[in-house]
Coordinates of C-alpha atoms in Angstrom, one line a residue:
M1 CA 83.8 -191.9 15.2
G2 CA 87.0 -189.7 15.1
Q3 CA 87.3 -186.3 16.8
R4 CA 89.1 -183.3 15.5
V5 CA 89.5 -181.4 18.8
V6 CA 89.6 -177.6 18.5
G7 CA 90.7 -175.6 21.6
I8 CA 88.8 -172.3 22.0
I9 CA 89.7 -169.5 24.4
M10 CA 86.4 -167.9 25.3
N11 CA 86.9 -164.4 26.7
G12 CA 84.0 -162.7 28.3
V13 CA 81.7 -165.7 28.9
T14 CA 80.6 -164.6 32.4
G15 CA 78.6 -161.8 30.7
R16 CA 75.0 -162.4 29.6
M17 CA 75.6 -162.8 25.8
G18 CA 78.9 -164.6 26.1
M19 CA 77.5 -167.1 28.6
N20 CA 74.0 -167.8 27.2
Q21 CA 74.3 -167.5 23.5
H22 CA 78.0 -168.4 22.8
L23 CA 79.0 -170.9 25.6
I24 CA 75.7 -172.6 26.5
R25 CA 73.6 -172.5 23.4
S26 CA 76.5 -172.8 20.9
I27 CA 79.6 -174.5 22.1
L28 CA 78.1 -176.7 24.8
A29 CA 75.1 -177.4 22.5
I30 CA 77.6 -178.7 19.8
R31 CA 79.2 -180.9 22.5
E32 CA 75.8 -182.2 23.7
Q33 CA 74.9 -183.3 20.1
G34 CA 78.2 -185.3 19.9
G35 CA 80.2 -182.7 18.1
L36 CA 79.9 -181.1 14.7
P37 CA 79.9 -183.7 11.9
I38 CA 82.2 -183.0 9.0
G39 CA 81.9 -186.3 7.1
D40 CA 83.5 -189.7 7.0
G41 CA 82.4 -190.3 10.6
E42 CA 84.5 -187.5 11.9
V43 CA 83.3 -184.6 14.1
I44 CA 84.8 -181.3 15.3
W45 CA 84.9 -181.3 19.1
P46 CA 85.2 -177.9 20.6
E47 CA 87.1 -177.7 23.9
P48 CA 86.6 -174.3 25.6
L49 CA 88.8 -172.5 28.0
L50 CA 86.8 -170.0 30.0
L51 CA 88.6 -166.7 30.3
G52 CA 87.7 -163.6 32.4
R53 CA 88.6 -161.4 35.3
S54 CA 86.7 -163.1 38.2
E55 CA 88.1 -166.4 39.4
A56 CA 84.9 -167.0 41.4
K57 CA 82.6 -166.5 38.5
L58 CA 84.7 -168.6 36.1
A59 CA 85.0 -171.4 38.6
A60 CA 81.3 -171.5 39.3
L61 CA 80.4 -171.4 35.6
A62 CA 82.9 -174.2 34.8
A63 CA 81.6 -176.3 37.6
Q64 CA 78.0 -175.8 36.6
H65 CA 78.6 -177.1 33.1
G66 CA 81.2 -179.8 33.9
L67 CA 84.1 -177.9 32.4
E68 CA 87.6 -178.1 33.9
R69 CA 89.5 -175.4 32.0
W70 CA 89.3 -171.7 33.0
S71 CA 91.8 -168.9 33.5
T72 CA 92.2 -165.2 34.3
D73 CA 95.6 -165.0 32.4
L74 CA 95.1 -164.0 28.8
D75 CA 98.8 -164.2 27.9
A76 CA 99.2 -167.7 29.3
A77 CA 96.1 -168.9 27.4
L78 CA 97.4 -167.4 24.2
A79 CA 100.8 -169.0 24.7
D80 CA 99.2 -172.5 24.8
P81 CA 99.4 -174.1 21.4
F82 CA 96.4 -176.4 22.2
Y83 CA 94.1 -173.5 21.6
E84 CA 93.6 -172.6 17.9
I85 CA 90.7 -170.1 18.3
Y86 CA 90.4 -166.9 20.4
F87 CA 86.8 -165.7 20.9
D88 CA 86.0 -162.3 22.4
A89 CA 82.7 -161.2 23.9
Q90 CA 84.2 -158.5 26.2
L91 CA 83.2 -154.9 26.3
T92 CA 83.9 -153.4 22.9
S93 CA 86.5 -151.0 24.4
A94 CA 88.5 -153.9 25.7
R95 CA 88.4 -156.0 22.5
P96 CA 91.1 -154.5 20.2
A97 CA 94.1 -155.0 22.6
A98 CA 93.1 -158.7 23.3
V99 CA 92.3 -159.4 19.6
G100 CA 95.6 -157.9 18.6
K101 CA 97.5 -160.2 21.0
A102 CA 95.6 -163.2 19.8
I103 CA 96.5 -162.5 16.2
A104 CA 100.1 -162.0 17.1
A105 CA 100.0 -165.3 18.8
G106 CA 98.8 -167.0 15.6
K107 CA 95.2 -167.7 16.8
H108 CA 92.2 -167.6 14.6
V109 CA 89.9 -164.9 15.9
Y110 CA 86.1 -164.8 16.2
C111 CA 84.5 -161.7 17.8
E112 CA 81.2 -160.3 19.0
K113 CA 80.1 -157.0 17.4
P114 CA 80.8 -154.1 17.3
V115 CA 84.2 -155.6 16.5
T116 CA 86.0 -152.5 17.7
P117 CA 85.0 -148.9 18.8
D118 CA 86.0 -147.4 15.5
V119 CA 86.4 -148.3 11.8
E120 CA 90.2 -147.7 11.5
T121 CA 90.9 -150.1 14.4
A122 CA 88.7 -152.8 12.8
L123 CA 90.4 -152.5 9.4
A124 CA 93.8 -152.5 11.1
L125 CA 93.0 -155.7 12.9
G126 CA 91.7 -157.2 9.6
R127 CA 95.0 -156.4 7.9
A128 CA 96.9 -157.8 10.8
A129 CA 94.9 -161.1 10.6
R130 CA 95.4 -161.2 6.8
D131 CA 99.2 -160.6 7.1
A132 CA 99.5 -163.2 9.9
G133 CA 97.6 -165.8 7.9
V134 CA 95.0 -166.4 10.5
K135 CA 91.2 -166.6 10.0
A136 CA 89.0 -163.9 11.4
G137 CA 85.3 -163.7 11.8
V138 CA 82.6 -161.4 13.3
V139 CA 79.3 -162.5 14.8
Q140 CA 76.3 -161.6 12.6
D141 CA 73.7 -163.8 14.2
K142 CA 70.6 -162.2 13.0
L143 CA 71.2 -163.4 9.4
F144 CA 70.4 -166.9 10.7
L145 CA 67.1 -166.0 12.4
P146 CA 64.1 -167.9 10.9
G147 CA 62.1 -164.8 10.1
L148 CA 64.9 -163.1 8.3
L149 CA 65.9 -166.3 6.4
K150 CA 62.3 -166.4 5.1
L151 CA 62.5 -162.7 4.1
Q152 CA 65.8 -163.3 2.2
R153 CA 64.2 -166.3 0.5
L154 CA 61.3 -164.0 -0.7
V155 CA 63.8 -161.4 -2.0
R156 CA 65.8 -164.0 -3.9
S157 CA 62.6 -165.4 -5.5
G158 CA 61.6 -162.1 -6.9
Y159 CA 58.4 -162.2 -4.9
F160 CA 58.3 -158.4 -4.2
G161 CA 58.7 -157.3 -7.8
R162 CA 60.4 -153.9 -7.4
I163 CA 61.1 -153.2 -3.7
I164 CA 59.7 -149.7 -2.9
A165 CA 60.5 -149.1 0.8
A166 CA 60.6 -150.7 4.2
R167 CA 60.0 -149.7 7.8
G168 CA 61.2 -151.5 11.0
E169 CA 60.6 -151.3 14.7
F170 CA 63.0 -152.8 17.3
G171 CA 62.9 -152.5 21.0
Y172 CA 61.2 -152.9 24.3
W173 CA 60.8 -151.2 27.7
V174 CA 64.0 -151.6 29.8
Y175 CA 63.1 -151.0 33.4
P176 CA 64.9 -147.9 34.8
G177 CA 64.9 -149.5 38.3
P178 CA 65.0 -150.1 41.1
E179 CA 61.8 -152.2 40.9
P180 CA 61.5 -154.1 38.7
E181 CA 65.2 -154.7 38.3
P182 CA 66.6 -153.4 35.0
Q183 CA 67.1 -156.2 32.5
R184 CA 70.1 -154.6 30.8
P185 CA 73.5 -153.6 32.4
S186 CA 74.0 -150.0 33.4
W187 CA 77.0 -149.5 31.1
N188 CA 74.6 -149.7 28.1
Y189 CA 73.5 -146.2 29.2
R190 CA 76.9 -144.6 29.8
R191 CA 78.7 -143.2 26.7
E192 CA 82.0 -143.2 28.5
D193 CA 81.7 -147.0 28.9
G194 CA 80.8 -147.6 25.2
G195 CA 77.1 -147.6 25.8
G196 CA 74.3 -146.4 23.5
I197 CA 71.7 -148.1 21.3
I198 CA 73.3 -146.7 18.1
S199 CA 76.6 -148.5 18.7
D200 CA 74.8 -151.6 20.0
M201 CA 72.2 -152.0 17.2
F202 CA 73.5 -150.3 14.1
A203 CA 76.2 -152.8 13.7
H204 CA 73.4 -155.4 13.4
W205 CA 71.3 -153.2 11.1
R206 CA 74.2 -152.9 8.7
Y207 CA 74.5 -156.6 7.9
V208 CA 70.7 -157.1 8.0
L209 CA 70.1 -154.2 5.6
D210 CA 73.0 -155.1 3.3
N211 CA 71.8 -158.7 2.9
V212 CA 68.2 -157.8 2.3
F213 CA 68.4 -154.6 0.2
G214 CA 72.0 -154.3 -0.9
P215 CA 74.6 -151.8 0.3
V216 CA 73.5 -148.9 2.4
R217 CA 74.3 -145.7 0.5
S218 CA 73.4 -143.0 2.9
V219 CA 72.0 -142.5 6.4
L220 CA 70.0 -139.8 8.3
A221 CA 69.7 -140.4 12.0
T222 CA 69.0 -138.9 15.4
G223 CA 69.2 -140.2 18.9
S224 CA 67.6 -139.4 22.2
I225 CA 68.1 -140.0 25.9
H226 CA 64.5 -140.4 26.9
I227 CA 65.1 -141.6 30.4
P228 CA 67.9 -139.4 31.8
E229 CA 68.3 -141.2 35.2
R230 CA 68.5 -144.9 35.8
I231 CA 69.3 -147.2 38.8
G232 CA 72.6 -149.1 38.6
E233 CA 73.6 -152.6 39.8
D234 CA 74.6 -151.0 43.2
G235 CA 71.0 -149.7 43.7
K236 CA 72.1 -146.1 43.3
P237 CA 70.9 -143.7 40.6
Y238 CA 73.2 -142.6 37.8
E239 CA 73.0 -140.2 34.9
A240 CA 72.3 -141.8 31.5
T241 CA 74.9 -140.2 29.1
A242 CA 74.2 -142.5 26.1
E243 CA 71.1 -142.6 24.0
D244 CA 68.4 -145.1 24.7
A245 CA 66.6 -144.6 21.4
A246 CA 67.5 -143.8 17.7
Y247 CA 65.5 -143.0 14.7
A248 CA 67.0 -143.5 11.2
I249 CA 66.4 -143.4 7.5
F250 CA 68.6 -145.4 5.1
E251 CA 68.8 -145.0 1.3
F252 CA 69.8 -147.7 -1.2
D253 CA 70.3 -148.1 -4.9
G254 CA 67.2 -147.9 -7.0
G255 CA 65.5 -145.4 -4.7
V256 CA 64.7 -147.9 -1.9
V257 CA 64.1 -146.1 1.5
V258 CA 64.1 -147.9 4.8
Q259 CA 63.0 -146.3 8.1
L260 CA 64.1 -148.0 11.3
N261 CA 63.4 -147.2 14.9
S262 CA 65.5 -148.6 17.7
S263 CA 64.5 -148.1 21.3
W264 CA 64.9 -149.3 24.9
A265 CA 62.2 -146.9 25.9
V266 CA 59.2 -148.3 24.0
R267 CA 56.4 -150.6 25.1
V268 CA 55.7 -153.4 22.6
N269 CA 52.5 -153.5 20.6
R270 CA 53.6 -155.9 17.9
D271 CA 54.0 -159.7 17.5
E272 CA 57.8 -159.7 18.0
L273 CA 60.5 -157.4 19.5
F274 CA 61.7 -156.8 16.0
E275 CA 59.5 -156.4 12.9
L276 CA 60.4 -155.2 9.4
Q277 CA 57.8 -154.6 6.8
V278 CA 59.0 -154.6 3.2
D279 CA 56.7 -153.3 0.5
G280 CA 57.1 -154.0 -3.2
T281 CA 55.1 -153.6 -6.4
E282 CA 54.0 -157.2 -6.4
G283 CA 53.6 -157.8 -2.7
S284 CA 54.6 -157.0 0.9
A285 CA 56.0 -159.0 3.8
V286 CA 56.4 -158.5 7.6
A287 CA 59.3 -160.3 9.0
G288 CA 60.1 -160.8 12.7
L289 CA 62.8 -162.8 14.4
R290 CA 61.0 -166.1 13.9
D291 CA 57.9 -165.5 11.7
C292 CA 57.2 -163.9 8.4
K293 CA 53.9 -163.0 6.8
I294 CA 53.1 -161.9 3.2
Q295 CA 50.4 -160.1 1.3
P296 CA 50.6 -160.6 -2.5
A297 CA 49.4 -157.9 -4.8
A298 CA 46.5 -160.1 -6.0
A299 CA 45.3 -160.6 -2.4
T300 CA 45.6 -156.9 -1.3
P301 CA 42.2 -155.6 -0.1
K302 CA 40.9 -152.3 -1.3
S303 CA 41.3 -149.7 1.5
V304 CA 39.4 -146.5 1.5
W305 CA 40.1 -143.7 4.1
N306 CA 36.8 -142.8 5.8
P307 CA 37.3 -141.4 9.3
D308 CA 33.5 -141.3 9.8
L309 CA 32.9 -145.1 9.7
P310 CA 34.6 -148.2 11.2
D311 CA 37.1 -149.8 8.8
P312 CA 35.3 -152.7 7.1
V313 CA 38.6 -154.5 6.3
A314 CA 40.2 -156.9 8.9
H315 CA 43.7 -156.0 7.7
R316 CA 45.6 -158.5 9.8
D317 CA 43.5 -161.3 8.5
A318 CA 44.6 -160.6 4.9
W319 CA 48.2 -161.8 5.6
I320 CA 49.5 -165.3 4.9
E321 CA 52.1 -167.0 7.1
V322 CA 55.3 -168.1 5.3
P323 CA 56.1 -171.8 6.2
A324 CA 59.4 -172.8 7.5
T325 CA 61.4 -175.1 5.2
E326 CA 63.5 -176.6 8.0
P327 CA 63.4 -176.7 11.8
P328 CA 64.7 -173.4 13.4
E329 CA 68.2 -173.5 14.9
N330 CA 69.9 -171.0 17.2
G331 CA 71.6 -168.4 15.0
F332 CA 74.7 -168.1 17.2
K333 CA 75.2 -171.8 17.0
L334 CA 74.8 -171.9 13.2
Q335 CA 77.4 -169.3 12.8
W336 CA 79.8 -171.0 15.3
E337 CA 79.4 -174.2 13.2
A338 CA 80.2 -172.2 10.1
F339 CA 83.3 -170.7 11.7
L340 CA 84.6 -174.0 13.0
R341 CA 84.2 -175.5 9.5
H342 CA 86.0 -172.5 8.1
V343 CA 89.0 -173.1 10.5
V344 CA 89.1 -176.9 10.1
L345 CA 88.0 -177.4 6.5
D346 CA 88.8 -174.0 5.0
E347 CA 85.2 -173.6 3.9
P348 CA 84.1 -170.0 3.0
F349 CA 83.1 -167.7 5.8
P350 CA 82.1 -164.3 4.4
W351 CA 81.6 -162.5 7.7
D352 CA 85.2 -161.3 8.2
F353 CA 86.6 -158.1 9.8
V354 CA 85.7 -156.0 6.7
E355 CA 82.1 -157.0 7.3
G356 CA 82.5 -156.2 11.0
A357 CA 84.1 -152.8 10.1
R358 CA 81.0 -152.0 7.9
G359 CA 78.8 -152.3 11.0
V360 CA 81.1 -150.0 13.0
Q361 CA 81.1 -147.6 10.0
L362 CA 77.4 -147.3 10.0
Y363 CA 77.0 -146.5 13.6
E364 CA 79.9 -143.9 13.4
L365 CA 78.1 -142.3 10.4
A366 CA 74.8 -142.4 12.2
E367 CA 76.3 -140.6 15.2
Q368 CA 77.9 -138.1 12.8
S369 CA 74.5 -137.5 11.2
W370 CA 72.9 -136.9 14.6
R371 CA 75.6 -134.4 15.6
E372 CA 75.5 -132.5 12.3
R373 CA 71.8 -132.9 11.7
R374 CA 72.2 -134.0 8.0
W375 CA 72.4 -136.9 5.5
I376 CA 75.8 -138.8 5.5
D377 CA 76.9 -140.9 2.5
V378 CA 78.4 -144.3 3.2
P379 CA 81.7 -145.0 1.4
E380 CA 82.9 -148.5 0.5
L381 CA 85.4 -150.2 2.8
T382 CA 88.3 -152.5 1.9
L383 CA 91.4 -153.7 3.7

């Protein structure tokens, strides 16, 4: 079996997302399976270089996973021709400068989202990548989740008839500290450090909504700091200056309306941390991260509002589980495999910097809507 070795500079992998989802569950998982098969007995073999600011953390992470290559010198890493891909999972505020350097060095670029703090920077980097002839992609992992894949299959099949509306709930209770210890880093709650649930989650909601319902045409949103003081990693209290919850309405072509709540200050009373109910003339569906249930029009029970009597309908029992058509796979890993095939085989990869910029655009417009307390239209973006 032949190997097509691809060197990857992985910046920011000592952080929670970069380490768990991208390094361990994606790149190392591809190596553990013997590489990514590309036909004729050949595999793509990813060879990561761990990059970051802390020598101690990098050395420990590399040793834990049997890796030898790590560095704190971005310029030296970019100067090494062995590495074809630069991956960035740093704080969003630190990303543009590093990505710009990588493009200038002729590296293909793959980034976490939000790809940049603002739309114009995202489009500028997209133009730079295009002009340099390098490939560029943005992580859009939730498109690969089993529950949303089932939902997209239902939409493509015409199951819903005419889609009327949808409503979604995302979130969970993030401990403010000190006990139990907070399960999210403190910068998430400081606007000056790029925190806030709108910038964190609306970049996700843009590609999810676009893929299920078509392009988002307008947004009405508001945010809130429900817990104004939290405890930081140093055990000291700090003021939360970024919103921990956001409530939004999105409009689409054909009159479709989607309501979506996002919160780090909500206790979960649903089957999954994210659920999206879609209602259509011929049926409804409730999709989560992994599961999806449907209720066709022909199986919809007759509901009558009578507050004086117990409801005779067991509503949850009237839903049917949508079966999986293939074993579930980690969404981050699936998109990494698609990007590696894009780099090596030039296969299509639609999740470029324009797609990343659309996510940034939606959270910028949502924040504008919040500030101005009004609907904001969403214009089209191109390089």
